Amino acid sequence: MSNDPKTPSRRTTTPRKTDIWGGSSLPVQIALRGFILIFALLGILGVFFYIEQMPNGASAWGEADLEEPIRLFTSEQIRALRDDPQACIAALDGSNMSYAEVEPSSPTPECRWQAGVQISTSNLDYANPEPPVASCALAAALYIWEREIVAPAAARHLDAEVAEILHYGTYNCRRENSAQAGRWSQHANANAIDISGFRLSDGRVIGVHRWDNGGEDAAFLTEVRDRSCEIFTGVLGPEYNDAHADHFHMDMGPWEICS
């Protein structure tokens, strides 16, 4: 006779599923689901109606208004101008920018631009080389950038107005990093600008090379670099690499980068 203790039997229990409908009958469940679907559809329609009532600058499918402040969809509207030269020129015409349309003169197919403009007057002045030639989309982005980003940052950190934007130019028929091969630079299409500094109304010059000097100058430059990403698709500064140690590269190209 075995003296081994008997192993007690174990009962396996299956967790009970929670009935979210509370045991309601099938017709009631169908009605409840119908009400939920209707409320969801009403919510979606409400969102679309709300967006439709927004000013153009705040709506995802509204026309770009360069005189409006930066809104939720401003960057998307400016980027859309890259592929719609007629709408881009119309946006410039609706602003206070003075410009003249220019045709590219380079025989190199890769070094041509779409709807190029030569800026005469904008919210802020540009130092030599002046006036800068830019693709229409870049000109539109710069117009907003000057008023909505640069000017407020200068007032906040430097207690002065920006009298002139210093730059290394926009158009340059070359490949990226001036290499002999590889991808063409956005400068080849006048679709980029290199900002080297800012001359203030009190005579001070805030150079981008003073990026890491600390104090108000650095705070101003940091804010300008960071907020530029709200408008431009490509923004590169001194933290990106040594080649950008003394300027901000800003472009309206197809690749998004903020560094």
Coordinates of C-alpha atoms in Angstrom, one line a residue:
M1 CA 0.0 0.0 0.0
S2 CA 1.5 3.3 -1.0
N3 CA 2.1 5.9 1.7
D4 CA 2.5 8.7 -0.9
P5 CA 0.3 11.6 -0.1
K6 CA -2.5 12.1 -2.5
T7 CA -2.0 15.1 -4.8
P8 CA -5.0 17.3 -4.6
S9 CA -6.8 17.9 -7.8
R10 CA -6.6 21.4 -9.3
R11 CA -9.5 23.0 -11.0
T12 CA -8.7 25.1 -14.0
T13 CA -10.8 28.2 -14.3
T14 CA -11.3 30.3 -17.4
P15 CA -11.4 34.0 -16.9
R16 CA -14.8 35.4 -17.6
K17 CA -15.0 37.9 -20.4
T18 CA -16.5 41.2 -19.5
D19 CA -19.6 42.0 -21.5
I20 CA -19.3 45.7 -22.3
W21 CA -22.9 45.7 -23.4
G22 CA -24.1 44.5 -20.0
G23 CA -25.9 41.5 -21.5
S24 CA -28.1 43.6 -23.7
S25 CA -30.1 42.1 -26.4
L26 CA -28.9 42.1 -30.0
P27 CA -31.2 44.9 -31.1
V28 CA -30.0 47.1 -28.2
Q29 CA -26.4 46.4 -29.0
I30 CA -26.9 47.3 -32.6
A31 CA -28.6 50.6 -31.6
L32 CA -25.8 51.5 -29.2
R33 CA -23.1 50.8 -31.8
G34 CA -25.1 52.9 -34.2
F35 CA -25.2 55.8 -31.8
I36 CA -21.4 55.5 -31.2
L37 CA -20.8 55.6 -34.9
I38 CA -23.0 58.6 -35.4
F39 CA -21.3 60.5 -32.6
A40 CA -17.8 59.7 -34.1
L41 CA -18.9 60.9 -37.6
L42 CA -20.3 64.1 -36.1
G43 CA -17.0 64.7 -34.3
I44 CA -15.1 64.3 -37.5
L45 CA -17.4 66.6 -39.4
G46 CA -17.1 69.1 -36.6
V47 CA -13.3 69.1 -36.9
F48 CA -13.5 69.6 -40.7
F49 CA -16.0 72.4 -40.2
Y50 CA -13.8 74.1 -37.6
I51 CA -10.8 74.0 -39.9
E52 CA -12.9 75.3 -42.8
Q53 CA -13.8 78.4 -40.7
M54 CA -10.1 79.1 -39.9
P55 CA -8.3 82.0 -41.7
N56 CA -6.4 80.8 -44.8
G57 CA -3.1 80.8 -42.9
A58 CA -4.5 78.4 -40.3
S59 CA -6.2 75.9 -42.6
A60 CA -4.3 73.0 -44.1
W61 CA -5.8 73.6 -47.6
G62 CA -6.0 77.4 -47.4
E63 CA -4.0 79.7 -49.6
A64 CA -0.7 81.0 -48.3
D65 CA -1.1 84.5 -46.9
L66 CA 2.4 85.9 -46.2
E67 CA 1.0 88.7 -44.0
E68 CA -0.5 86.3 -41.5
P69 CA 1.4 85.2 -38.4
I70 CA 2.8 81.7 -38.2
R71 CA 0.0 79.2 -37.7
L72 CA -0.4 75.4 -37.5
F73 CA -0.2 74.8 -41.3
T74 CA 1.9 77.8 -42.4
S75 CA 5.0 75.6 -43.2
E76 CA 2.9 73.2 -45.2
Q77 CA 1.4 76.0 -47.2
I78 CA 4.8 77.6 -48.0
R79 CA 6.2 74.2 -49.0
A80 CA 3.2 73.7 -51.3
L81 CA 4.3 76.8 -53.2
R82 CA 7.4 75.0 -54.4
D83 CA 5.3 73.0 -56.9
D84 CA 2.9 75.8 -57.8
P85 CA 4.8 78.8 -59.3
Q86 CA 1.5 80.6 -60.2
A87 CA 0.2 80.4 -56.6
C88 CA 3.7 81.4 -55.2
I89 CA 3.9 84.5 -57.3
A90 CA 0.3 85.3 -56.3
A91 CA 1.3 85.0 -52.6
L92 CA 4.2 87.4 -53.1
D93 CA 1.9 89.8 -54.9
G94 CA -0.4 89.7 -51.9
S95 CA 2.5 90.8 -49.6
N96 CA 4.4 94.0 -49.3
M97 CA 7.6 92.5 -50.8
S98 CA 8.9 94.3 -53.9
Y99 CA 10.6 91.9 -56.4
A100 CA 11.2 91.3 -60.1
E101 CA 10.9 87.9 -61.8
V102 CA 14.2 86.7 -63.2
E103 CA 15.1 83.8 -65.6
P104 CA 18.1 81.5 -64.9
S105 CA 21.1 82.1 -67.1
S106 CA 23.1 79.0 -66.4
P107 CA 23.5 76.5 -69.2
T108 CA 23.7 73.7 -66.7
P109 CA 20.3 72.0 -66.5
E110 CA 20.7 71.3 -62.8
C111 CA 21.4 75.0 -62.0
R112 CA 18.1 76.5 -62.9
W113 CA 15.2 77.6 -60.8
Q114 CA 11.5 77.7 -60.9
A115 CA 9.8 81.1 -60.5
G116 CA 12.9 82.9 -59.5
V117 CA 12.7 86.4 -58.1
Q118 CA 15.1 89.2 -57.3
I119 CA 14.1 90.8 -54.0
S120 CA 14.1 94.6 -53.9
T121 CA 12.5 95.3 -50.6
S122 CA 11.2 93.1 -47.8
N123 CA 10.5 93.4 -44.1
L124 CA 14.3 93.6 -43.5
D125 CA 17.2 94.7 -45.7
Y126 CA 19.9 92.4 -47.0
A127 CA 23.6 93.3 -47.2
N128 CA 25.7 92.6 -50.3
P129 CA 25.4 90.6 -52.4
E130 CA 22.2 92.6 -53.0
P131 CA 19.5 92.2 -54.0
P132 CA 19.4 88.4 -53.5
V133 CA 18.0 86.1 -56.2
A134 CA 15.8 83.4 -54.7
S135 CA 13.3 80.8 -55.8
C136 CA 9.8 82.1 -55.1
A137 CA 9.2 79.6 -52.3
L138 CA 12.5 80.7 -50.6
A139 CA 11.5 84.3 -51.0
A140 CA 8.1 83.6 -49.4
A141 CA 9.7 81.8 -46.5
L142 CA 12.2 84.6 -45.9
Y143 CA 9.5 87.2 -45.9
I144 CA 7.7 85.4 -43.0
W145 CA 11.0 84.5 -41.2
E146 CA 12.1 88.2 -41.1
R147 CA 9.0 89.5 -39.5
E148 CA 7.8 86.5 -37.3
I149 CA 11.1 85.1 -36.1
V150 CA 14.1 87.4 -36.5
A151 CA 12.5 90.7 -35.5
P152 CA 10.8 89.4 -32.3
A153 CA 13.9 87.5 -31.2
A154 CA 16.1 90.7 -31.6
A155 CA 13.6 92.7 -29.6
R156 CA 13.4 90.0 -26.9
H157 CA 17.1 89.3 -26.4
L158 CA 19.0 92.3 -27.9
D159 CA 16.7 95.2 -27.1
A160 CA 17.3 96.5 -30.7
E161 CA 16.0 96.1 -34.2
V162 CA 17.7 94.3 -37.0
A163 CA 18.7 96.8 -39.6
E164 CA 20.3 94.4 -42.1
I165 CA 20.7 90.7 -42.7
L166 CA 24.2 89.6 -43.5
H167 CA 24.6 86.6 -45.8
Y168 CA 26.9 84.6 -48.1
G169 CA 24.4 84.5 -51.0
T170 CA 21.6 82.3 -52.3
Y171 CA 22.5 81.1 -55.8
N172 CA 25.6 79.0 -56.5
C173 CA 25.8 76.4 -59.3
R174 CA 27.5 73.6 -57.3
R175 CA 27.0 70.3 -55.7
E176 CA 26.6 69.8 -51.9
N177 CA 29.8 70.7 -50.0
S178 CA 31.2 71.8 -53.4
A179 CA 32.0 68.2 -54.2
Q180 CA 32.8 67.0 -57.7
A181 CA 30.1 64.4 -57.7
G182 CA 27.0 63.6 -55.7
R183 CA 23.7 65.4 -55.0
W184 CA 23.3 69.0 -56.3
S185 CA 23.0 71.7 -53.6
Q186 CA 19.8 73.6 -53.0
H187 CA 21.9 76.7 -53.8
A188 CA 22.1 75.4 -57.4
N189 CA 18.4 76.3 -57.7
A190 CA 18.5 79.5 -55.7
N191 CA 16.5 77.6 -53.1
A192 CA 18.8 78.2 -50.1
I193 CA 20.5 81.1 -48.3
D194 CA 23.5 81.2 -46.0
I195 CA 22.9 83.7 -43.1
S196 CA 26.2 84.9 -41.6
G197 CA 24.9 87.5 -39.1
F198 CA 22.7 90.4 -38.3
R199 CA 23.6 94.2 -38.2
L200 CA 21.5 95.9 -35.5
S201 CA 20.0 99.4 -35.5
D202 CA 22.5 100.5 -32.8
G203 CA 25.5 99.4 -35.0
R204 CA 26.2 96.1 -33.3
V205 CA 26.9 93.1 -35.5
I206 CA 25.8 89.7 -34.3
G207 CA 27.7 87.1 -36.2
V208 CA 26.7 83.5 -36.3
H209 CA 30.3 82.6 -35.4
R210 CA 29.5 83.9 -31.9
W211 CA 27.0 81.0 -31.5
D212 CA 28.6 79.6 -28.4
N213 CA 29.8 82.8 -26.7
G214 CA 27.0 82.7 -24.2
G215 CA 24.9 85.7 -23.2
E216 CA 22.2 87.5 -25.1
D217 CA 23.9 87.1 -28.5
A218 CA 23.9 83.3 -28.1
A219 CA 20.3 83.3 -26.9
F220 CA 19.2 85.4 -29.9
L221 CA 21.1 83.1 -32.4
T222 CA 19.7 80.0 -30.8
E223 CA 16.1 81.2 -31.0
V224 CA 16.5 82.2 -34.6
R225 CA 18.0 78.8 -35.5
D226 CA 15.4 76.8 -33.6
R227 CA 12.4 78.7 -34.8
S228 CA 13.6 78.8 -38.4
C229 CA 12.7 75.1 -38.6
E230 CA 9.0 76.2 -38.3
I231 CA 9.3 77.7 -41.8
F232 CA 12.2 76.2 -43.8
T233 CA 12.5 72.5 -44.6
G234 CA 16.3 72.5 -44.2
V235 CA 18.1 74.4 -41.4
L236 CA 21.8 73.7 -40.6
G237 CA 23.9 75.7 -38.1
P238 CA 27.2 75.6 -36.3
E239 CA 26.3 72.5 -34.3
Y240 CA 25.8 70.5 -37.6
N241 CA 29.4 70.5 -38.7
D242 CA 32.5 72.7 -39.1
A243 CA 31.5 73.8 -42.6
H244 CA 28.6 75.7 -41.0
A245 CA 30.5 77.1 -38.1
D246 CA 29.9 80.7 -39.2
H247 CA 26.5 80.6 -40.8
F248 CA 22.9 79.3 -40.9
H249 CA 22.0 77.4 -44.0
M250 CA 18.3 77.6 -44.7
D251 CA 16.6 76.0 -47.7
M252 CA 13.2 75.0 -49.1
G253 CA 14.4 71.7 -50.4
P254 CA 12.6 68.3 -50.2
W255 CA 14.5 67.0 -47.3
E256 CA 13.6 67.9 -43.8
I257 CA 16.4 68.5 -41.4
C258 CA 16.8 70.8 -38.4
S259 CA 20.3 70.8 -36.8

